[in-house]
Coordinates of C-alpha atoms in Angstrom, one line a residue:
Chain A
X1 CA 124.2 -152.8 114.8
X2 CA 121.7 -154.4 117.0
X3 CA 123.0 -152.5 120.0
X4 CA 122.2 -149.1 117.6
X5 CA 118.8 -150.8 116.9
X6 CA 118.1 -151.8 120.7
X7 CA 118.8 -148.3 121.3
X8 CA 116.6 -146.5 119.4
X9 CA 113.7 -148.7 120.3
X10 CA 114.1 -147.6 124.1
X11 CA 114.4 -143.9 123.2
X12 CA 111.2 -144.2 121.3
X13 CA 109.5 -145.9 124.0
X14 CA 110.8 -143.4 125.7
X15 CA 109.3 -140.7 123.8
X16 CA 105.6 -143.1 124.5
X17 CA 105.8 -141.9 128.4
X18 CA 103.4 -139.1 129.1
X19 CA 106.2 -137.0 130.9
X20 CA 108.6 -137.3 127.8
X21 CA 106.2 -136.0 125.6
X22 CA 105.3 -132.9 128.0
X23 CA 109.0 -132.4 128.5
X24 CA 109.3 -132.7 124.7
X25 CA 106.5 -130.6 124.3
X26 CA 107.8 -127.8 126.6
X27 CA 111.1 -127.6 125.7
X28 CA 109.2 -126.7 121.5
X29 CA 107.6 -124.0 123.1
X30 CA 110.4 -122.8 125.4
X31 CA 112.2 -122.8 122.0
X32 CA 110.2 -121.1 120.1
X33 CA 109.4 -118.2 122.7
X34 CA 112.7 -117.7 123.3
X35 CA 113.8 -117.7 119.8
X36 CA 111.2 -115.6 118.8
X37 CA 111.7 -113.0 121.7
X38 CA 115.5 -113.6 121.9
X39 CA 116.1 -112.3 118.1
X40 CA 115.0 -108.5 119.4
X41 CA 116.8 -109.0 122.7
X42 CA 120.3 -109.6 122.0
X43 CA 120.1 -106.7 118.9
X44 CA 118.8 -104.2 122.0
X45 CA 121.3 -105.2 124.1
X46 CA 119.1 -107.1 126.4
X47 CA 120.9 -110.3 126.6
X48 CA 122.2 -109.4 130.2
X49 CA 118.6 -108.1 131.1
X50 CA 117.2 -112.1 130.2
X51 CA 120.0 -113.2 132.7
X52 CA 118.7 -111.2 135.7
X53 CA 115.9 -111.6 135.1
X54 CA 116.7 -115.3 135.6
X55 CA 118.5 -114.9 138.3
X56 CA 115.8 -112.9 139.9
X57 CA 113.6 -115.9 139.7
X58 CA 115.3 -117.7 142.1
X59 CA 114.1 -114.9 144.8
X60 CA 111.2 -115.0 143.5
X61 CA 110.7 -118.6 144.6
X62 CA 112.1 -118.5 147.8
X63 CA 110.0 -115.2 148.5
X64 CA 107.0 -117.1 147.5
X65 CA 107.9 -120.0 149.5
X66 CA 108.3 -117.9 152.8
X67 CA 105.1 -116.3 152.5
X68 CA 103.0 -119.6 151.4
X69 CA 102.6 -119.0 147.8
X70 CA 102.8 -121.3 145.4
X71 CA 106.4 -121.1 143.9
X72 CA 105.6 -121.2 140.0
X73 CA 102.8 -119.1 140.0
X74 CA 103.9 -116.7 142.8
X75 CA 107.1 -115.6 140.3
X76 CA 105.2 -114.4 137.4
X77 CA 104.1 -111.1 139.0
X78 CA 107.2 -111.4 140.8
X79 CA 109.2 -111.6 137.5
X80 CA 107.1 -108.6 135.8
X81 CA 107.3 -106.4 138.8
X82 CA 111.1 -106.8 139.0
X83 CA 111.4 -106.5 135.3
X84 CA 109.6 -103.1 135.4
X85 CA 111.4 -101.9 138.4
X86 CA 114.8 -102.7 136.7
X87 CA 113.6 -101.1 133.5
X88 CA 113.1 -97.6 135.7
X89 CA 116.7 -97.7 137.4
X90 CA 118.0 -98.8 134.0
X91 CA 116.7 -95.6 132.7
X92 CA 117.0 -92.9 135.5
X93 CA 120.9 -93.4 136.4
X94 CA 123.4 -92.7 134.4
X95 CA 125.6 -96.2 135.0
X96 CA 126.5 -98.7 132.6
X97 CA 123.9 -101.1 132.0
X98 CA 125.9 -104.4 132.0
X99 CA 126.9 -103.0 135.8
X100 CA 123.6 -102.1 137.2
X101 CA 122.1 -105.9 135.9
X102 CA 125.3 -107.3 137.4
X103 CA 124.4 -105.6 140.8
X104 CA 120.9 -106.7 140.7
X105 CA 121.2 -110.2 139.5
X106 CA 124.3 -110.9 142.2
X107 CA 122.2 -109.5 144.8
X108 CA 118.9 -111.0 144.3
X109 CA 120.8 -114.5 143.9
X110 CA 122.6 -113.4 147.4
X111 CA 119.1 -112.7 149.1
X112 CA 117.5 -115.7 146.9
X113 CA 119.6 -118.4 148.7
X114 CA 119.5 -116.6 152.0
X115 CA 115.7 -116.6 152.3
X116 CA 116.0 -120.0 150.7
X117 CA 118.2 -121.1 154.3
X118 CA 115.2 -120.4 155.8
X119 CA 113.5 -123.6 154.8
X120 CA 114.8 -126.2 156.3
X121 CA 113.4 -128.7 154.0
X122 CA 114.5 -127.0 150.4
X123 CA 117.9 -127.0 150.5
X124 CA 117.9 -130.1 148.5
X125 CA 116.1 -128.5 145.7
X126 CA 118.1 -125.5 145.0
X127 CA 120.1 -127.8 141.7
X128 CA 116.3 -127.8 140.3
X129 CA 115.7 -124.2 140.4
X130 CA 119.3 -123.8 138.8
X131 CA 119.5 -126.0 136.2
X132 CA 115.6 -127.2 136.4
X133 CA 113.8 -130.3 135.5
X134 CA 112.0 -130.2 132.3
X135 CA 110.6 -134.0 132.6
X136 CA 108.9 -132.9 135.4
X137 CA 106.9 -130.1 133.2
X138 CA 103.1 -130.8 133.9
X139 CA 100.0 -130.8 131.6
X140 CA 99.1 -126.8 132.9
X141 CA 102.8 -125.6 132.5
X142 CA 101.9 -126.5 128.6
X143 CA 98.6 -124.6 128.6
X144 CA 100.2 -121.4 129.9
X145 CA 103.7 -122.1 127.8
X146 CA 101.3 -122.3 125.0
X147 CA 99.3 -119.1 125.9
X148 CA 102.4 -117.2 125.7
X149 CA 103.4 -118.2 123.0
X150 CA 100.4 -116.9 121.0
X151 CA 100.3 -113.7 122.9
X152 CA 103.9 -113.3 122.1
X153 CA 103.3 -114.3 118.3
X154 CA 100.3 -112.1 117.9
X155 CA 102.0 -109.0 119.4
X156 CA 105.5 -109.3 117.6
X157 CA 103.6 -110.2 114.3
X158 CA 101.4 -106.9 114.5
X159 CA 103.9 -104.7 115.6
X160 CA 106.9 -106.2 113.8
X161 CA 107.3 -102.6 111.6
X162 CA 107.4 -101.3 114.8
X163 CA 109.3 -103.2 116.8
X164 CA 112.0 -103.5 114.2
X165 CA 112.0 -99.4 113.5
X166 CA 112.3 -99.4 117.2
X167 CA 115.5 -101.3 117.2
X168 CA 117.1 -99.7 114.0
X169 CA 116.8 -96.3 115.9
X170 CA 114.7 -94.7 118.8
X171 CA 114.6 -91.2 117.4
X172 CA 113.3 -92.0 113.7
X173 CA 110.5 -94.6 115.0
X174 CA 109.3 -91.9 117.5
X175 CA 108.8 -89.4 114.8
X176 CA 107.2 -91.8 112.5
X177 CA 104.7 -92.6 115.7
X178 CA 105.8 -95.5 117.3
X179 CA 105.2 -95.3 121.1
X180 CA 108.7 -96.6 122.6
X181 CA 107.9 -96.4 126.1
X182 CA 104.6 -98.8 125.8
X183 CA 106.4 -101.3 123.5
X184 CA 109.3 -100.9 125.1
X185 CA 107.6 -102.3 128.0
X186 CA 105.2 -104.3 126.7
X187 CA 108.6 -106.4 125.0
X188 CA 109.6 -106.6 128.5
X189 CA 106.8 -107.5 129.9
X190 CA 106.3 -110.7 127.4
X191 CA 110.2 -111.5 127.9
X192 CA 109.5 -111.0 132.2
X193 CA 106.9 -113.8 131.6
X194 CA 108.9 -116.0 129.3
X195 CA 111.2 -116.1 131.6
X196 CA 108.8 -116.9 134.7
X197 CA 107.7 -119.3 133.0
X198 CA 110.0 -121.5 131.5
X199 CA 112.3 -121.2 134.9
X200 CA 110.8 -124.7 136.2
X201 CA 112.0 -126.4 133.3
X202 CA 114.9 -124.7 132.4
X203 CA 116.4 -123.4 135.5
X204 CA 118.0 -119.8 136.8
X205 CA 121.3 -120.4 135.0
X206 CA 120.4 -121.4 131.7
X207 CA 117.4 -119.7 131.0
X208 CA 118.9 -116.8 129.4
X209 CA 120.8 -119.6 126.8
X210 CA 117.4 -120.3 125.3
X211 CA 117.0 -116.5 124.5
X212 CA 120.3 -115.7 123.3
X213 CA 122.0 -118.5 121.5
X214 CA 119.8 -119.6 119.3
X215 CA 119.4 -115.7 117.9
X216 CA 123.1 -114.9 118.1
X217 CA 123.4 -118.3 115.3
X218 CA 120.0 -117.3 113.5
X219 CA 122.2 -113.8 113.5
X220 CA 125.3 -115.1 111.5
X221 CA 123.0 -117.2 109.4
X222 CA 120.6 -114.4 108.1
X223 CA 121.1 -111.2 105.5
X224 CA 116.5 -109.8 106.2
X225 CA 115.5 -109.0 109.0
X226 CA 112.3 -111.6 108.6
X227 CA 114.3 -114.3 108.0
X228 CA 116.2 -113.7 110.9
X229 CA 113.4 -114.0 113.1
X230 CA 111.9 -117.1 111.6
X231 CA 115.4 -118.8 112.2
X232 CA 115.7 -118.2 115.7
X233 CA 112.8 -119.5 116.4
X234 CA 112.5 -122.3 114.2
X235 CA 116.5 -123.3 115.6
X236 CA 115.3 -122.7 119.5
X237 CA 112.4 -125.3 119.1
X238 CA 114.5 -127.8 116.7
X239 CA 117.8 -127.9 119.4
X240 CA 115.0 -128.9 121.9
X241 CA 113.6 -131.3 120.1
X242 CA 117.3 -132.6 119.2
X243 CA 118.6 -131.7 123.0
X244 CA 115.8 -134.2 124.2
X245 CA 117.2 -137.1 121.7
X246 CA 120.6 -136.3 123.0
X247 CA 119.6 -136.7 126.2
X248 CA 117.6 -139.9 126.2
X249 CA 120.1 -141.1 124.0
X250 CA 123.3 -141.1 126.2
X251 CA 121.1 -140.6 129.7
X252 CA 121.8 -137.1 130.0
X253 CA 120.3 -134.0 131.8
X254 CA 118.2 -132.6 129.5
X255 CA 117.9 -128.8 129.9
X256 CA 122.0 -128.8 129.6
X257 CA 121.5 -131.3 126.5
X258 CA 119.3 -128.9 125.0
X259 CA 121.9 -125.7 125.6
X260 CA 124.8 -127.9 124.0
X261 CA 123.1 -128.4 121.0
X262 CA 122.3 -124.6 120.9
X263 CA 126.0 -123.9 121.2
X264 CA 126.8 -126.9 118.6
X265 CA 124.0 -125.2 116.1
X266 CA 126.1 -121.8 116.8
X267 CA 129.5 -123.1 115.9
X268 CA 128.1 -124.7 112.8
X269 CA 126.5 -120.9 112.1
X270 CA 130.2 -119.7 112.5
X271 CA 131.8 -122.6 110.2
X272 CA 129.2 -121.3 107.4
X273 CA 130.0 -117.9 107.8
X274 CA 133.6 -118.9 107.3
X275 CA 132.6 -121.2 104.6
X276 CA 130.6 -118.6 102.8
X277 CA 133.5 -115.6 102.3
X278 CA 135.8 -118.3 100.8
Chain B
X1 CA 121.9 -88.8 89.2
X2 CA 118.2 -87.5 88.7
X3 CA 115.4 -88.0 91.1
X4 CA 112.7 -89.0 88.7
X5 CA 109.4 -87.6 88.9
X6 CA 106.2 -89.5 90.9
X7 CA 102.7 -88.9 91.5
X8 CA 102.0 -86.9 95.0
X9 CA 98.5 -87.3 96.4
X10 CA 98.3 -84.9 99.0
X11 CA 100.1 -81.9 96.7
X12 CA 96.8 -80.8 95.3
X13 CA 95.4 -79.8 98.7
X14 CA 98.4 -77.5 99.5
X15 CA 98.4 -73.7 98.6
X16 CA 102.1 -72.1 98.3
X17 CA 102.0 -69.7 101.2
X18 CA 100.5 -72.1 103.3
X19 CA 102.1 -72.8 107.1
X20 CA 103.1 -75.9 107.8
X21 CA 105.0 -75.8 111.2
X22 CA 104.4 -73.1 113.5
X23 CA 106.5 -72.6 116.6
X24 CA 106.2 -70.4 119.4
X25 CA 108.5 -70.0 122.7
X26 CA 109.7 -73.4 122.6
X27 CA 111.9 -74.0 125.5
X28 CA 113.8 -77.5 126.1
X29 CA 115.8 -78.4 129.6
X30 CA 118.4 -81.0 128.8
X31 CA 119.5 -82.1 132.5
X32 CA 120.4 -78.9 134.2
X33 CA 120.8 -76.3 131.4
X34 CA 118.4 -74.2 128.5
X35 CA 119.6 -76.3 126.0
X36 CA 117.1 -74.1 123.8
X37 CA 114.9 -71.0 125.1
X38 CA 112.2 -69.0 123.5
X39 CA 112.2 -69.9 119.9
X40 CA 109.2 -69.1 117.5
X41 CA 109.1 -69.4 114.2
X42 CA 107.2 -70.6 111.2
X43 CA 107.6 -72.6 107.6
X44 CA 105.8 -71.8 105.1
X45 CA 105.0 -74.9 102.2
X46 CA 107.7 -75.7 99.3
X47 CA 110.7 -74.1 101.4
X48 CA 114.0 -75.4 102.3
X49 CA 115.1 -74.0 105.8
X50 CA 118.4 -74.1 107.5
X51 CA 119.2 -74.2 111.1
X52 CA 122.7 -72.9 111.6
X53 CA 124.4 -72.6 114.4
X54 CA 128.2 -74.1 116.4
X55 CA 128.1 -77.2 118.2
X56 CA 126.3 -77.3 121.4
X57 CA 123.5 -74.5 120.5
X58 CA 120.5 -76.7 120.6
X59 CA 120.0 -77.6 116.8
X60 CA 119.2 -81.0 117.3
X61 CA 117.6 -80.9 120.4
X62 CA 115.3 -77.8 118.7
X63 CA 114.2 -80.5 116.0
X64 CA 113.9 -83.3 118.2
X65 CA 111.5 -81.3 120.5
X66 CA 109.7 -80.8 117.5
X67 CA 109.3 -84.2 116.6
X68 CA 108.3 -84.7 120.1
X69 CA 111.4 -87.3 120.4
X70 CA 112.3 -84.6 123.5
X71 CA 110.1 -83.2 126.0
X72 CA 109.6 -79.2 126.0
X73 CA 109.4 -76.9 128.6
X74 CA 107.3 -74.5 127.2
X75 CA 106.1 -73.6 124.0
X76 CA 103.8 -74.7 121.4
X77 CA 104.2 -76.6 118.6
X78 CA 101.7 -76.9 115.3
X79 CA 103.1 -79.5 112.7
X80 CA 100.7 -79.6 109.2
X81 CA 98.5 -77.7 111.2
X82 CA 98.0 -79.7 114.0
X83 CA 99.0 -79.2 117.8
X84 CA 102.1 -81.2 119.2
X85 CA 100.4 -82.4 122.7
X86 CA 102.3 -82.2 125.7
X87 CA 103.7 -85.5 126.1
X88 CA 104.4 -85.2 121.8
X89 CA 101.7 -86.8 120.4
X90 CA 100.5 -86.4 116.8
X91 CA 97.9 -88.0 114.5
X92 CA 99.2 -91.0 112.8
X93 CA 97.8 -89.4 109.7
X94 CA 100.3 -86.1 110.5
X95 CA 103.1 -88.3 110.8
X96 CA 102.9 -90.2 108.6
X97 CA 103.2 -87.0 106.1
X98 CA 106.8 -85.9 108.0
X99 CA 109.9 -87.9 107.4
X100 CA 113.1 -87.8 109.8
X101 CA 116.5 -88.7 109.3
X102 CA 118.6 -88.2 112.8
X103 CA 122.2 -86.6 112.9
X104 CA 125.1 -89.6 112.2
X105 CA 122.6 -91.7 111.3
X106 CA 124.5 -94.9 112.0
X107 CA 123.0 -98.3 111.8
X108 CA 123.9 -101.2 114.4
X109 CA 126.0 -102.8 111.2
X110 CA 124.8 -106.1 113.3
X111 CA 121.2 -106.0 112.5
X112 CA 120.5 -108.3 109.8
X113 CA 118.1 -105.8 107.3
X114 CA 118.4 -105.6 103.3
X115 CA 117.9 -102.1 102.1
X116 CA 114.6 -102.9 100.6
X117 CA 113.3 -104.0 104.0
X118 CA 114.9 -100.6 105.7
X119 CA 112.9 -98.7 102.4
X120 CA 109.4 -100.9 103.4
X121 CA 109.6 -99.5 106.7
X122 CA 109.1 -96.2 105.5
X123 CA 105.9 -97.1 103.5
X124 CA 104.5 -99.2 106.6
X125 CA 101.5 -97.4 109.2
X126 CA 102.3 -97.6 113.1
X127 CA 99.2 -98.8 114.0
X128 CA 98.8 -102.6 114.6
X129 CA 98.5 -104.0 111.2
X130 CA 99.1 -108.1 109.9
X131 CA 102.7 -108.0 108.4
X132 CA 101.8 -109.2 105.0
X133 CA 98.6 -106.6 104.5
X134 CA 99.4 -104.6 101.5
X135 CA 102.1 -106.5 100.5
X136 CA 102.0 -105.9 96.8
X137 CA 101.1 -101.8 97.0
X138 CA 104.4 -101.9 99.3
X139 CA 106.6 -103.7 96.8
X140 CA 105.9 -101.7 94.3
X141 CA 106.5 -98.6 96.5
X142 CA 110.3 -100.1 97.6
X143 CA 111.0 -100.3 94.0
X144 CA 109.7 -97.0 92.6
X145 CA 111.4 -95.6 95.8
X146 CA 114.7 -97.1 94.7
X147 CA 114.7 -96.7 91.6
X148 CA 114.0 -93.0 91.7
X149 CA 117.8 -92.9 93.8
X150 CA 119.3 -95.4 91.8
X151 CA 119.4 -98.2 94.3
X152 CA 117.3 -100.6 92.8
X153 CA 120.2 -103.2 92.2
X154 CA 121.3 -102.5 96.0
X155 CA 117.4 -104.0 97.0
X156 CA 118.9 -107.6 98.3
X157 CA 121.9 -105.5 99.7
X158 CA 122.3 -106.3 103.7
X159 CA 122.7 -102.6 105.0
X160 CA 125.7 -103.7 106.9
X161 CA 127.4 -103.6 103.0
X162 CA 126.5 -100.8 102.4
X163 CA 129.0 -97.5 101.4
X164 CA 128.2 -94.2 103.6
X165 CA 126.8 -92.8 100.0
X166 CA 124.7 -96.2 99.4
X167 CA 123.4 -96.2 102.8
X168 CA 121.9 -92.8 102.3
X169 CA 120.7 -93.2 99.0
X170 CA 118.6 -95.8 100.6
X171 CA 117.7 -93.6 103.9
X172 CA 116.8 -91.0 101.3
X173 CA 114.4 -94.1 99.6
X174 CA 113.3 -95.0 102.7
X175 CA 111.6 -91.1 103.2
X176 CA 110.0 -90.9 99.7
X177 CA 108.6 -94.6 99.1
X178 CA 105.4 -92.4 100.6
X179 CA 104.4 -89.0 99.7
X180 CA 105.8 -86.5 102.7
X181 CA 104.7 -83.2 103.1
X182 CA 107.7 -82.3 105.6
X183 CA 111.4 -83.6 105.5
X184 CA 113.5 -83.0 108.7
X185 CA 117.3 -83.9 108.2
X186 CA 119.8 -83.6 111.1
X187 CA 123.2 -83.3 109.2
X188 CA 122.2 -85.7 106.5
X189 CA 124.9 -85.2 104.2
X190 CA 127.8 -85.7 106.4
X191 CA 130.2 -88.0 106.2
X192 CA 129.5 -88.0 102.2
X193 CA 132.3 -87.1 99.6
X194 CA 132.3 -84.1 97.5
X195 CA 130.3 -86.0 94.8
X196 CA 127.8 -87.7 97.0
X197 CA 127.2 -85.1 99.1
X198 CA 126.2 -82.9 95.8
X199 CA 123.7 -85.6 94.5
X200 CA 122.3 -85.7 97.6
X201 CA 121.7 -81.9 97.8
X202 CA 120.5 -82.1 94.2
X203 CA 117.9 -85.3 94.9
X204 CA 116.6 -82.5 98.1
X205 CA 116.5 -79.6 95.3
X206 CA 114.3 -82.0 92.9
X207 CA 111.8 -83.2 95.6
X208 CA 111.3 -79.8 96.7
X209 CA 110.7 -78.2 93.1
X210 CA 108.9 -81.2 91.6
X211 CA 107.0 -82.8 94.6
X212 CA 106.6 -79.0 96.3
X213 CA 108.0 -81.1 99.8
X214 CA 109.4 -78.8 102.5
X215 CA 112.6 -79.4 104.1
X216 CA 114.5 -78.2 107.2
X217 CA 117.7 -79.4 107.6
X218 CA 120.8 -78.9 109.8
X219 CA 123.6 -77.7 108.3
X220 CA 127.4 -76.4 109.2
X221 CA 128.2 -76.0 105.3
X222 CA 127.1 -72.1 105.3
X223 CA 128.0 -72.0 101.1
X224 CA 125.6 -74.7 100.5
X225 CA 122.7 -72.7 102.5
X226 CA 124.0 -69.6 101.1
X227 CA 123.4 -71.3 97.7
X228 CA 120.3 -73.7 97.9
X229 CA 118.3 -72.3 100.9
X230 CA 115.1 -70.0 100.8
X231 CA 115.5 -69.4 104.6
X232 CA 117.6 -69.5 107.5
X233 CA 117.4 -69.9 111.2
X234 CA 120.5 -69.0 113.4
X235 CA 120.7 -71.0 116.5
X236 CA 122.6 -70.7 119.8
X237 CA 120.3 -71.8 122.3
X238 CA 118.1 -68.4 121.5
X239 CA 116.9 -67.8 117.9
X240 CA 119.4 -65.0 117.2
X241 CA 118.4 -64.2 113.6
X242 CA 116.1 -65.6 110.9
X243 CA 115.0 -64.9 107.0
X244 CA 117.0 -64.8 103.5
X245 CA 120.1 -66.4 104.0
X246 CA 121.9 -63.4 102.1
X247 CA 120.3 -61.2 104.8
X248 CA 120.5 -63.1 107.6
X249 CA 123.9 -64.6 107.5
X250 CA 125.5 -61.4 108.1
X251 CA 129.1 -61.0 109.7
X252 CA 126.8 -59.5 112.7
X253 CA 124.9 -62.1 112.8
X254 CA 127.0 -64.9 112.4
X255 CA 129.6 -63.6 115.1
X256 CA 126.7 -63.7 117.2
X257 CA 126.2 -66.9 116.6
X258 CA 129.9 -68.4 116.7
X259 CA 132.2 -65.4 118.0
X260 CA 133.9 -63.2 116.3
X261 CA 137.0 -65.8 115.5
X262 CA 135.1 -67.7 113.2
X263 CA 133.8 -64.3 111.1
X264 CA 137.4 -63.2 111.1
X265 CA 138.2 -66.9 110.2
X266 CA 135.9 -66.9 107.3
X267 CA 136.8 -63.9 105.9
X268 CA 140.1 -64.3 105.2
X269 CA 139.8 -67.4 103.6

């Protein structure tokens, strides 16, 4: 009992330490973007797309390192650019989509690490851009997070009619008036961003987690549409906040912490759903 | 079943005879080939119009080109008296007036959507609007929409649950929960059983009388056009014959359209 009490008084003096609260901080918004934005992407098929797009981010860095940018803000135009350019191939050849993202995202990891051999000095820091290091997040990481979070809010919340027409069917959201080719890439823009952004703190590999798991439970767990999104995103910032516990609790890495309570908030959405038609 | 009866607002501007699409040398390339060349036509206000034609004459593609879901060729293209631009743009205001249900119409059954929120997002403008304006106008519309197809008690219903004859009941709700001036359907009825498939013709019959809406639809059922159509378009990539469907679906005509095994098919049935 007093080893459970001696516990809980370090974790929460834990939690006092400026960089615990940012990470805490960031991995809420991370969350909650990635919820929010994840609950179109795996109903449009995207969930591969998050993952290169990821993956991309990695030669991202290493381009910007080579030519003296800095790394985190070098890979959002970097990110956007490469999200747009795999949006075109996407749609002007006729191969399979899950393919064509496999191509890219094997070969910009290829290049990533090849340009990355470059710098002597880096090869140390390639397991932070994988799996990332959300307790070093800084004070400005938060401001932008935070900014994109209320750019993504406001543009989902005024085009949600849209945006879910737009996933329901193409055709029958055209003729009603719904530009598919600007929100189309407006959503992919946004997600490009997310992405960017949350890469320091979450790393290449499991960036597209925070996107897709928490929707696929919020999925399983929902029968409207609205309460399907609300769910995603309220489950993406509450497995951080739990992922964080986790991992001060028992001393473990955080952003895989984080994923693992995801996963263990999915299998729970499965048990209900198995519950439920008894 | 009976489609029951509502208050249309824009019915009093419209005068019978009135056009209300116009279409002239449309031509639509899908990849390499004409997938429709040189059709003109027009529909005039309160008129149900077939397209007929075999698979592969450009029926859907002709509609969607239309609808500006397809880019055209050539051609021009006036829907409630307005131009289709180029790139096929139209007024909100215009589309907002036409309602289109596309061929097979089948949902993702893994999107998570009740029918009344499929219905809402009939009733709901394009333009950039806060999620929860109008929210009481918009209830009311779901219900009177559902109710008038008898599918008020499938409003909670996830559409994933839903039969093939529930889920267009509610696709049918989902294109009246606003007063249309225009209703394009692609094949709506298939898929539907005998009994289904005749309320569904009968709710299109009642709109059409009552509400003066005018529909073109695709159809392969030939009896049914023969029997509830005021006009027909025959369709193999060229507009080979329009007008009465007693006059225009000839044996001429329609080997025309499908060869002459199919006439010779037809007839001795």
């Amino acid at each position: 009992m007093l080893t459970l009490q001696a516990e809980f008084t370090r974790v929460l003096e834990l939690f006092q330490l400026p960089f615990m609260q940012r990470a805490l901080m960031g991995g809420v918004l991370t969350g909650l973007m990635g919820g929010l934005l994840g609950s179109f992407v795996i109903l449009r098929q995207l969930s591969f797309f998050s993952d290169a797009l990821g993956h991309s981010a990695l030669l991202g860095i290493s381009l910007g390192f080579l030519l003296g940018f800095d790394p985190t803000w070098g890979l959002l135009p970097f990110a956007v650019l490469f999200a747009l350019c795999v949006t075109y191939f996407l749609e002007h050849t006729h191969l399979w989509t899950d393919a064509l993202l496999n191509v890219i995202y094997s070969s910009s990891l290829a290049i990533g690490v090849i340009l990355l051999s470059f710098r002597e000095g880096y090869r140390g820091g390639i397991t932070n851009l994988l799996f990332g290091d959300i307790l070093a997040v800084q004070g400005t990481d938060l401001v932008f997070s935070a900014l994109l979070l209320m750019v993504c809010v406001t543009f989902i919340g005024l085009t949600l009619r849209s945006q879910i027409l737009l996933t329901l069917n193409e055709p029958m959201a055209i003729a009603r008036g719904v530009s598919a080719s600007v929100q189309r890439t407006t959503f992919i823009v946004l997600l490009s961003l997310a992405v960017g952004i949350s890469i320091k703190a979450i790393g290449v590999l499991l960036i597209s987690a925070f996107v897709v798991i928490p929707a696929c439970a919020a999925r399983l767990l929902s029968r409207r549409f609205t309460h399907y999104i609300w769910i995603s995103a309220g489950l993406g910032a509450f497995s951080a906040v739990v992922g964080m516990l986790v991992s001060a609790l028992f001393d473990l890495p955080s952003g895989p912490s984080i994923v693992t309570v995801q996963l263990a908030f999915f299998l729970g959405a499965i048990f209900m759903t198995r519950v439920r038609a008894f | 079943m009976v489609v029951k009866s509502v208050a249309v607002g824009t019915l009093g501007n419209l005068s019978p005879q009135k056009t209300l699409v116009s279409v002239e040398g449309l031509t639509v390339r899908r990849d390499t080939h004409l997938a429709v060349q040189d059709v003109s036509f027009t529909l005039e206000s309160g008129t149900d119009t077939a397209i007929v034609g075999p698979n592969g004459a450009g029926k859907s593609t002709l509609i969607q080109a239309l609808l500006g879901i397809l880019p055209r060729q050539a051609g021009n293209v006036f829907l409630l008296g307005q131009p289709l631009s180029p790139s096929g743009r139209l007024p909100i205001e215009v589309r907002q007036d036409i309602a289109y249900l596309p061929q097979n119409f089948l949902l993702d059954r893994r999107i998570p959507i009740s029918a009344s929120e499929l219905v809402g997002l009939g009733w709901d403008r394009i333009r950039p609007h806060l999620p929860w304006t109008g929210r009481r106008t918009r209830d009311r519309a779901i219900q009177q929409a559902l109710s008038q197809v008898e599918a008020w008690h499938l409003r909670d219903r996830p559409v994933s649950q839903l039969s093939g004859g529930e889920t267009k009941r509610v696709l049918l709700a989902y294109c009246l929960v606003r007063p249309r001036r225009l209703l394009i359907l692609d094949e709506a009825p298939t898929g539907l059983d005998a009994r289904s498939e005749s309320d569904f013709y009968r709710w299109l019959y009642t709109l059409k009388q009552e509400q003066g809406w005018t529909i073109l639809q695709i159809s392969h059922d030939l009896e049914m056009v023969r029997r509830s159509c005021d006009r027909v378009l025959c369709l193999n990539r060229t507009l080979l014959c329009q007008g009465i469907p007693d006059h225009a679906l000839t044996p001429e005509n329609l080997t025309l359209a499908y060869g002459s095994e199919f006439v010779r098919y037809r007839h001795s049935c």
